[in-house]
PDB file of C-alpha atoms in Angstrom:
ATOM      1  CA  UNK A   1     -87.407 -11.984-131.376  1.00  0.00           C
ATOM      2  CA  UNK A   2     -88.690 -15.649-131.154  1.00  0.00           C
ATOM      3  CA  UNK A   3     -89.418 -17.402-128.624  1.00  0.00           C
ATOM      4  CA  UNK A   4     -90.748 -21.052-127.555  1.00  0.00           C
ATOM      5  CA  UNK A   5     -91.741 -21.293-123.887  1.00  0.00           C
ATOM      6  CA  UNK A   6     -92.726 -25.296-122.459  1.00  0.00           C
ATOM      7  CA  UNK A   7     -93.975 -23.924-119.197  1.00  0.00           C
ATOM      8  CA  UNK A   8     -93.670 -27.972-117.558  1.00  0.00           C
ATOM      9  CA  UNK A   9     -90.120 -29.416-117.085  1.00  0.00           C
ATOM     10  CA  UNK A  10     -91.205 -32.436-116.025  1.00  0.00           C
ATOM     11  CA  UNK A  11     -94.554 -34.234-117.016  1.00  0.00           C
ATOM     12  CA  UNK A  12     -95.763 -37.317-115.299  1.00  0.00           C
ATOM     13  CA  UNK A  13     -99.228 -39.554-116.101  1.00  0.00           C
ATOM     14  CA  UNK A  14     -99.921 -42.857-116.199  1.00  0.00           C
ATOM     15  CA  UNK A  15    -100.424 -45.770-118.912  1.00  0.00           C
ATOM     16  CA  UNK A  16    -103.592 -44.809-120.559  1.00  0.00           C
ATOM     17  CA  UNK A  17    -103.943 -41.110-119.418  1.00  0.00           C
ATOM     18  CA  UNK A  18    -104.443 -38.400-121.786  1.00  0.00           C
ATOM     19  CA  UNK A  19    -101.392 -36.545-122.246  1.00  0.00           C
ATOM     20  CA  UNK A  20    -100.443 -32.956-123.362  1.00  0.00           C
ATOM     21  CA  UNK A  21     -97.832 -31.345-123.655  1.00  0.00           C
ATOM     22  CA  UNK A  22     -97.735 -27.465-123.462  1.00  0.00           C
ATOM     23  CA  UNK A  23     -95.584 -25.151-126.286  1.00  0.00           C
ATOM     24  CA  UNK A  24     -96.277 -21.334-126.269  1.00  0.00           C
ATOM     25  CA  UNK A  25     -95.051 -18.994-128.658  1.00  0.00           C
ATOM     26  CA  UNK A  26     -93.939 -15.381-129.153  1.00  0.00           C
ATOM     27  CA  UNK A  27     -93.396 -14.730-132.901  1.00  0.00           C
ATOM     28  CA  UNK A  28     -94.457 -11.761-135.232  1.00  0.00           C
ATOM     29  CA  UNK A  29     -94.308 -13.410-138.211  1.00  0.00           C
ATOM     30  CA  UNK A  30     -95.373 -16.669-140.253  1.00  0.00           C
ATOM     31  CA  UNK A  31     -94.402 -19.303-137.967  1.00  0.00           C
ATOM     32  CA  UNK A  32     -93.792 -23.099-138.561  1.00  0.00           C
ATOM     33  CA  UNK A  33     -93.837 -25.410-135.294  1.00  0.00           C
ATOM     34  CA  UNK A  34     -92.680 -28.440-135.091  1.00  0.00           C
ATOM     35  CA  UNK A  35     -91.952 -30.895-131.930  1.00  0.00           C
ATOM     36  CA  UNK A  36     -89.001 -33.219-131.719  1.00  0.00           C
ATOM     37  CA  UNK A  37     -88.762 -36.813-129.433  1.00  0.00           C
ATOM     38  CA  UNK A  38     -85.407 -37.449-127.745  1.00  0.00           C
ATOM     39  CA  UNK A  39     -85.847 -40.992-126.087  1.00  0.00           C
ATOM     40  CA  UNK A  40     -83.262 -42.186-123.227  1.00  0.00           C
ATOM     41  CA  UNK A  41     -79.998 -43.097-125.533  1.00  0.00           C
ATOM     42  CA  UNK A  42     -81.542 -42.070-129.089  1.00  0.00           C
ATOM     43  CA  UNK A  43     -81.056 -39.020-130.855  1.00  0.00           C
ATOM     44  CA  UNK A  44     -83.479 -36.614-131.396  1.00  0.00           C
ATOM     45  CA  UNK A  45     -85.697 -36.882-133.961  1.00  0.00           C
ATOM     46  CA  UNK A  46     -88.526 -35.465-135.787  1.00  0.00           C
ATOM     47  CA  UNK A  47     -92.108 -36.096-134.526  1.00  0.00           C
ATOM     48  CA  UNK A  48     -94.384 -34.090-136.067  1.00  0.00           C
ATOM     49  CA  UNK A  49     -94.073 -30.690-137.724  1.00  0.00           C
ATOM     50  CA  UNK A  50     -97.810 -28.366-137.889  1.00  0.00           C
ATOM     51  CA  UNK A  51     -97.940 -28.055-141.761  1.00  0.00           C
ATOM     52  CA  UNK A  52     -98.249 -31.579-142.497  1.00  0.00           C
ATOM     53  CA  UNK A  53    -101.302 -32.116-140.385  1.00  0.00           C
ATOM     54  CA  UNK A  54    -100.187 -35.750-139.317  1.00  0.00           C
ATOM     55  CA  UNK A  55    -100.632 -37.948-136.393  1.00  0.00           C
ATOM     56  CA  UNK A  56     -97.431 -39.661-135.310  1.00  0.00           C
ATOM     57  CA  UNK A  57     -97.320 -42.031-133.071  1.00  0.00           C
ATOM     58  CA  UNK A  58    -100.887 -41.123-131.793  1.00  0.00           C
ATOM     59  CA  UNK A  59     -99.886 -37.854-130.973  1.00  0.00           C
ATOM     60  CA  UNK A  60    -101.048 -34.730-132.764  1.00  0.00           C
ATOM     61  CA  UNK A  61    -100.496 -31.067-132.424  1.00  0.00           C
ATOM     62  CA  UNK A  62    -102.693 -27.852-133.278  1.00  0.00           C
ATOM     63  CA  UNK A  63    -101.307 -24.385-134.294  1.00  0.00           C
ATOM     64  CA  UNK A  64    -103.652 -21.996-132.249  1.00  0.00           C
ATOM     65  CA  UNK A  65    -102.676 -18.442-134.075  1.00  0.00           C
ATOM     66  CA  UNK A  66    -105.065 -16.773-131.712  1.00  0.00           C
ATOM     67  CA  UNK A  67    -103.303 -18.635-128.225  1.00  0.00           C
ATOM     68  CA  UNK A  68    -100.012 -18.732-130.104  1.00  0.00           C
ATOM     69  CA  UNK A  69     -99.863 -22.229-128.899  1.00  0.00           C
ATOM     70  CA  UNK A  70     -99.186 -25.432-130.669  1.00  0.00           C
ATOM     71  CA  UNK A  71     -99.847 -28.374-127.766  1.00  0.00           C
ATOM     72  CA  UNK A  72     -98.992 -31.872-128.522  1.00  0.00           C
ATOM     73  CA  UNK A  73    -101.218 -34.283-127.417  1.00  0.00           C
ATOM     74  CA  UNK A  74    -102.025 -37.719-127.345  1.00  0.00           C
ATOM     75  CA  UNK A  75    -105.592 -39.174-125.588  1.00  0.00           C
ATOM     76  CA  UNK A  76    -104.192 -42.740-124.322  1.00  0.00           C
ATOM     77  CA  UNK A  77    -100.507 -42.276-123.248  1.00  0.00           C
ATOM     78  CA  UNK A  78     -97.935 -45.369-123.333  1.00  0.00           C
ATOM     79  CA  UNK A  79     -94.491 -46.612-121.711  1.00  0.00           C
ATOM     80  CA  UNK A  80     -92.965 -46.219-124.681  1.00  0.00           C
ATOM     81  CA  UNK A  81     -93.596 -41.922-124.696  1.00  0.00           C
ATOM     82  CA  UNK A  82     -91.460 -41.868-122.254  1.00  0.00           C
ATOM     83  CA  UNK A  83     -89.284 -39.283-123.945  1.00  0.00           C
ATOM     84  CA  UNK A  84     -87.904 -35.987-123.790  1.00  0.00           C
ATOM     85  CA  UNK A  85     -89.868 -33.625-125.736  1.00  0.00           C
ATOM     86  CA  UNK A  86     -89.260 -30.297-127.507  1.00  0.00           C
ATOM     87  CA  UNK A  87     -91.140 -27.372-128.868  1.00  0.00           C
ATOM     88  CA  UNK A  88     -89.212 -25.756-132.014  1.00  0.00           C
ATOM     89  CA  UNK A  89     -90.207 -22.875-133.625  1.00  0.00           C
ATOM     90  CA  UNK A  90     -88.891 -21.535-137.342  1.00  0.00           C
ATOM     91  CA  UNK A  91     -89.454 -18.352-139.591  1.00  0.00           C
ATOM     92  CA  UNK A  92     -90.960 -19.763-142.743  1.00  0.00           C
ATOM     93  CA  UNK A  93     -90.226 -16.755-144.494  1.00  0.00           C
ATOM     94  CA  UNK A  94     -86.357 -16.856-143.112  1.00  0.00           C
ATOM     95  CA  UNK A  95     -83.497 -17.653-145.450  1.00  0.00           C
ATOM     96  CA  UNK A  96     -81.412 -19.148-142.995  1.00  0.00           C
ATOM     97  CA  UNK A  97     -83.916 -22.367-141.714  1.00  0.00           C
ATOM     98  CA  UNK A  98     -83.260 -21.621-138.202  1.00  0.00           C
ATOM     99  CA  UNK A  99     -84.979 -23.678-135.561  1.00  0.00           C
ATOM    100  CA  UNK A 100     -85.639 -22.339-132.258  1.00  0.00           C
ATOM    101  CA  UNK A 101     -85.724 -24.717-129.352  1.00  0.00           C
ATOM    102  CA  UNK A 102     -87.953 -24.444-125.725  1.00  0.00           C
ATOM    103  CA  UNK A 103     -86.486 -25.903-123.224  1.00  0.00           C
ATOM    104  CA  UNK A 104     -88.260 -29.340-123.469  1.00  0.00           C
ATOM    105  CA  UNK A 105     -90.525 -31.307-120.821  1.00  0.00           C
ATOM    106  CA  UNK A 106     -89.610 -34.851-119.923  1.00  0.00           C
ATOM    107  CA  UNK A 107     -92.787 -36.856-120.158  1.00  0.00           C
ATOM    108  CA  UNK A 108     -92.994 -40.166-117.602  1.00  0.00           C
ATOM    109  CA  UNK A 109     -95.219 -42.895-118.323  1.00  0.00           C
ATOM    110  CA  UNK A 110     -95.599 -44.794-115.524  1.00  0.00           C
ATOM    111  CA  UNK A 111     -97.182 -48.278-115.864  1.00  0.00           C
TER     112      UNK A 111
ATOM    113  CA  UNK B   1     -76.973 -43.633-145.164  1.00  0.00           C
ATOM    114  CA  UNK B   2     -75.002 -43.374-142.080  1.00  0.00           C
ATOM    115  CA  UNK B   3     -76.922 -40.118-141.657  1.00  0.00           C
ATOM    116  CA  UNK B   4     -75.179 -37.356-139.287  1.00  0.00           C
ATOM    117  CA  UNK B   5     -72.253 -38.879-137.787  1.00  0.00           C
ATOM    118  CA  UNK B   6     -70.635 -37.396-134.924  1.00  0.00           C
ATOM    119  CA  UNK B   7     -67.287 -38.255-132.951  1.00  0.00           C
ATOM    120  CA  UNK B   8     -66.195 -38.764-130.534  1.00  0.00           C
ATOM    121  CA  UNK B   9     -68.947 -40.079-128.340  1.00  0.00           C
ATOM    122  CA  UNK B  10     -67.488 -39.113-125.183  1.00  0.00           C
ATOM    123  CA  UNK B  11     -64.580 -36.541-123.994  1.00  0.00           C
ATOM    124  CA  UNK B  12     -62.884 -35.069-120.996  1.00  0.00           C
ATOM    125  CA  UNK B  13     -60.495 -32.156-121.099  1.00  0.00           C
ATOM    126  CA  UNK B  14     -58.628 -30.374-119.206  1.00  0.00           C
ATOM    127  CA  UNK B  15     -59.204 -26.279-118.885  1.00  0.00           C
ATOM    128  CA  UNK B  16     -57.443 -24.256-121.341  1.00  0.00           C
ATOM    129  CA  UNK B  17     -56.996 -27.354-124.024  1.00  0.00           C
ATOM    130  CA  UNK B  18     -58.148 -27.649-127.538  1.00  0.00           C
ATOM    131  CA  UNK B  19     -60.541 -30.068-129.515  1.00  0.00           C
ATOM    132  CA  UNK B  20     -62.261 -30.237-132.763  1.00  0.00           C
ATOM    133  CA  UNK B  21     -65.285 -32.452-132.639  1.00  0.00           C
ATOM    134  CA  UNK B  22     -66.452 -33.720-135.836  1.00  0.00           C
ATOM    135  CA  UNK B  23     -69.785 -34.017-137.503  1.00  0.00           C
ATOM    136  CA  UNK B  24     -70.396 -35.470-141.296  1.00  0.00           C
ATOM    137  CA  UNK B  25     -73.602 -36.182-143.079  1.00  0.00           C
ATOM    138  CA  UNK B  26     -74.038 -38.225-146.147  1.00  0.00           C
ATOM    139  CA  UNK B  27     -76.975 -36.655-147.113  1.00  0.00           C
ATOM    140  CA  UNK B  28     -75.857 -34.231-149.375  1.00  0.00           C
ATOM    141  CA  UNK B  29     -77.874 -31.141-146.840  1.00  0.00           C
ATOM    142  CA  UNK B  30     -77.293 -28.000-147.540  1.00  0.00           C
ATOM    143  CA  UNK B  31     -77.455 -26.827-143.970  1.00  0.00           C
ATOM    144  CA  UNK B  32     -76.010 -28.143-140.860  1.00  0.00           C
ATOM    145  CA  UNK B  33     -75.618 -26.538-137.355  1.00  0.00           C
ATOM    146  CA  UNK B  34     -74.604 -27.072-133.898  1.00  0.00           C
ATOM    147  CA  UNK B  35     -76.149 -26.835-130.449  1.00  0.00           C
ATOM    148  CA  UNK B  36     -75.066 -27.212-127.447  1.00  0.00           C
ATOM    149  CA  UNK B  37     -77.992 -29.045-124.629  1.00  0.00           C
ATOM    150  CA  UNK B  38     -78.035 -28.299-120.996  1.00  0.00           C
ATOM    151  CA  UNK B  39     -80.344 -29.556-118.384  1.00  0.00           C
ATOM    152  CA  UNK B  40     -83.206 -26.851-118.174  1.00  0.00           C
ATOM    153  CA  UNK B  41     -81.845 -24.717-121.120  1.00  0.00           C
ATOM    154  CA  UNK B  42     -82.938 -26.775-123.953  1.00  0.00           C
ATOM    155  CA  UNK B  43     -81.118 -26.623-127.275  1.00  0.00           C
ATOM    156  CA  UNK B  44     -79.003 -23.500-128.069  1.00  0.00           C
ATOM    157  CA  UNK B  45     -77.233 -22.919-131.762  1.00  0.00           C
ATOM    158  CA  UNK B  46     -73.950 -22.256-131.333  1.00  0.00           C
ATOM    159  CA  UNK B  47     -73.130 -21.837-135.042  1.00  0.00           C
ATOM    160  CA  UNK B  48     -74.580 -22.789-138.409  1.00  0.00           C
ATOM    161  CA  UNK B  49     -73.619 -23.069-142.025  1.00  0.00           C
ATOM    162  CA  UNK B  50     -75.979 -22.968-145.460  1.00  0.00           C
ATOM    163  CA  UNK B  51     -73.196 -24.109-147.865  1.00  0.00           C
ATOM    164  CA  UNK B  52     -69.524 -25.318-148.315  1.00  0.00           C
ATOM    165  CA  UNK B  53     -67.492 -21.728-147.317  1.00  0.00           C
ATOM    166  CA  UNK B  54     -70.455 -19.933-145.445  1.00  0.00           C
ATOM    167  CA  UNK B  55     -70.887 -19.874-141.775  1.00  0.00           C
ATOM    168  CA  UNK B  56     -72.893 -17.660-139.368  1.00  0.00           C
ATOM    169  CA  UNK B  57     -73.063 -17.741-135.205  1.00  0.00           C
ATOM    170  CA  UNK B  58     -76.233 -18.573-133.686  1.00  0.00           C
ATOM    171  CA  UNK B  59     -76.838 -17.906-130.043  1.00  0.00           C
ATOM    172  CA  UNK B  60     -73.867 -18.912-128.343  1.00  0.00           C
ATOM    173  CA  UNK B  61     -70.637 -18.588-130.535  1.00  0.00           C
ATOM    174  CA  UNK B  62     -68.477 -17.608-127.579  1.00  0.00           C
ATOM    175  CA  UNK B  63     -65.649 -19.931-127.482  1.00  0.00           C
ATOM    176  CA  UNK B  64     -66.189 -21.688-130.873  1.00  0.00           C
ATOM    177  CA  UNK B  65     -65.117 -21.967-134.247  1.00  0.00           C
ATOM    178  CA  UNK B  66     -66.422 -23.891-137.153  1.00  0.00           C
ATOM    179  CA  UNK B  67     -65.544 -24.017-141.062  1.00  0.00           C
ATOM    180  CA  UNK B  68     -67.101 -25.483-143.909  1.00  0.00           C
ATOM    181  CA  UNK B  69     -64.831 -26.807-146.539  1.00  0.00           C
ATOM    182  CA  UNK B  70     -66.971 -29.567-147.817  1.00  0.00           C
ATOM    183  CA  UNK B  71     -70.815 -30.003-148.021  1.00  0.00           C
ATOM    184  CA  UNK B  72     -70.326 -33.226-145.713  1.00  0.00           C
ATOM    185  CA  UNK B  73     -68.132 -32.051-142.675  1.00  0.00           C
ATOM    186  CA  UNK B  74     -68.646 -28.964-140.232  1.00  0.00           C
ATOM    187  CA  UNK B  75     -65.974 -29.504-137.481  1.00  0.00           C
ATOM    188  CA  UNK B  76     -66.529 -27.700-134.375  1.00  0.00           C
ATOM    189  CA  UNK B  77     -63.683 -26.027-131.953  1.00  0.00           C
ATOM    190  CA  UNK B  78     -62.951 -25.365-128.880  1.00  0.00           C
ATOM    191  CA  UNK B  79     -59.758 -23.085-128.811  1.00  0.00           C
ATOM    192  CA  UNK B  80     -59.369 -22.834-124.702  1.00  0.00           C
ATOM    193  CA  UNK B  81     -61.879 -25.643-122.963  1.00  0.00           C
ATOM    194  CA  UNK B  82     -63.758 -23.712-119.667  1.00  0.00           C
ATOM    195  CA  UNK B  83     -65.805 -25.884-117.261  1.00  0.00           C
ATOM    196  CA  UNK B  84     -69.108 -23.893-119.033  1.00  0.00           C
ATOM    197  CA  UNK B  85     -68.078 -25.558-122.343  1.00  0.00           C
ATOM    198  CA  UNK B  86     -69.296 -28.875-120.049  1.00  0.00           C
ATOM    199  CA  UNK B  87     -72.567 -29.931-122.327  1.00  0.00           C
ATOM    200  CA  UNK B  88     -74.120 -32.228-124.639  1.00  0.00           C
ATOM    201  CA  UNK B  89     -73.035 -31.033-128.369  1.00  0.00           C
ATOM    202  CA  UNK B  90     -75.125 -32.257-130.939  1.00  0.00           C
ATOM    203  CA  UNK B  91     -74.805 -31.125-134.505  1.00  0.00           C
ATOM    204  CA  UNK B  92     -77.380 -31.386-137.200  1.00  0.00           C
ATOM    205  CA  UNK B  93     -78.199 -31.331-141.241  1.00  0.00           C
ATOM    206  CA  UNK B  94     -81.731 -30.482-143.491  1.00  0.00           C
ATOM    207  CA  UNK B  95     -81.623 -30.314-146.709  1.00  0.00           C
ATOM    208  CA  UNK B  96     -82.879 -26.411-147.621  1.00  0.00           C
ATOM    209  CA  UNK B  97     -81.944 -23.709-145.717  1.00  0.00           C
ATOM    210  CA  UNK B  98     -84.570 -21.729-147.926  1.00  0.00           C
ATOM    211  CA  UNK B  99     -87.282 -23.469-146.049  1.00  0.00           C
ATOM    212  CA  UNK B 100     -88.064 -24.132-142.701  1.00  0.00           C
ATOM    213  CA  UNK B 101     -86.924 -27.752-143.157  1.00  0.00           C
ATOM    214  CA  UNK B 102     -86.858 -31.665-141.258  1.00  0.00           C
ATOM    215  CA  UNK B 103     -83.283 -31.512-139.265  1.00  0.00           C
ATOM    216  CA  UNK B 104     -81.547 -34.636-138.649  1.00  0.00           C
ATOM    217  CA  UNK B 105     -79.518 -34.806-135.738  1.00  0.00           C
ATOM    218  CA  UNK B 106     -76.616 -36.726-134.863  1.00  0.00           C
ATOM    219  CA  UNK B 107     -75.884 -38.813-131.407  1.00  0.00           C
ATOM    220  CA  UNK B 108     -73.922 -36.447-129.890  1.00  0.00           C
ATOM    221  CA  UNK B 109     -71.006 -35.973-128.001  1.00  0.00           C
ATOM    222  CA  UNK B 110     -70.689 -35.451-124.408  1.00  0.00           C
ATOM    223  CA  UNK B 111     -68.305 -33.275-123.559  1.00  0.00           C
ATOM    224  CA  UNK B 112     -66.566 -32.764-119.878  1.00  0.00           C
ATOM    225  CA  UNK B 113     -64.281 -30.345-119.070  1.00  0.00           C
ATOM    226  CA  UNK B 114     -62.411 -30.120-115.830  1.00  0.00           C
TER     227      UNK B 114
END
């Protein structure tokens, strides 16, 4: 079974702070991580996805295999990450392109 | 594009009445799904389709029914409305369902039953 576990519900720093944002996994396969941005009135989104190896936004994101954790993280936070985050996992050997959600963390950037 | 569209935005109902909400993307995706988002539970699929006539539950099908007719529309039901059916329903598209894949989502629709 798969799983995606964000052990902080709420997340909290201040206007230049590094941030991070925890994702654990439990997964016997291949996996594929990705983390999607939901910011107050705006649908969720994309922000960065492991394979691609991109910073968005400042932010980045490393698959540990041997942690099973893929943290996203970003070394001078702003107002404007004020968001809603989530951790999603998929099979990439699975037919179906399931994505499996953790419960997100709502990151605060206070000024 | 319009992208995923979703209506309505907003609804009430009463316990034991009916909806369909609707969800249409322009982006000729093969796959589109539909969760349901609760404070502290994340996002939970409720049911999913890869193709026009093919349709699978996810993790929470109780109380739901969705078809497929066309590539752009996947309708979702509520038969009997219960106050648990109370969420945030947001239905999504990606292109391959082969492949782990970008989904798009739509705005939502918030949905209050009494």
């Amino acid at each position: 079974a798969q799983r995606v576990t964000q052990p902080e519900k709420l997340l909290s720093v201040f206007k230049g702070a590094p941030v991070e944002l925890k994702c654990n996994y439990s997964y016997s396969g291949s996996p594929e991580l990705f983390w999607y941005v939901q910011y107050s009135r705006q649908r969720l989104q994309l922000l960065l996805r492991h394979i691609s190896r991109e910073s968005i936004k400042g932010f980045t994101a490393d698959l540990n295999k041997g942690e099973t954790s893929f943290h996203l993280k970003k070394p001078f936070a702003q107002e404007e990450d004020s968001a809603m985050y989530y951790c999603a996992l998929a099979d990439r050997g699975s037919t179906l392109g399931r994505l499996y959600f953790g419960r997100g963390t709502q990151l605060t950037v206070w000024p | 594009n319009a992208g995923v569209t979703q209506t309505p935005k907003f609804q009430v109902l009463k316990t034991g009445q009916s909806m369909t909400l609707q969800c249409a993307q322009d982006m000729n995706h093969e796959y589109m799904s539909w969760y349901r988002q609760d404070p502290g539970m994340g996002l939970r699929l409720i049911h999913y389709s890869v193709g026009a006539g093919i349709t699978d539950q996810g993790e929470v099908p109780n109380g739901y029914n969705v078809s497929r007719s066309t590539t752009e529309d996947f309708p979702l039901r509520l038969l009997s409305a219960a106050p648990s059916q109370t969420s945030v329903y947001f239905c999504a598209s990606s292109y391959s369902f082969t492949l782990p894949d970008t989904q798009y989502f739509g705005p939502g629709t918030r949905l209050t039953v009494l």
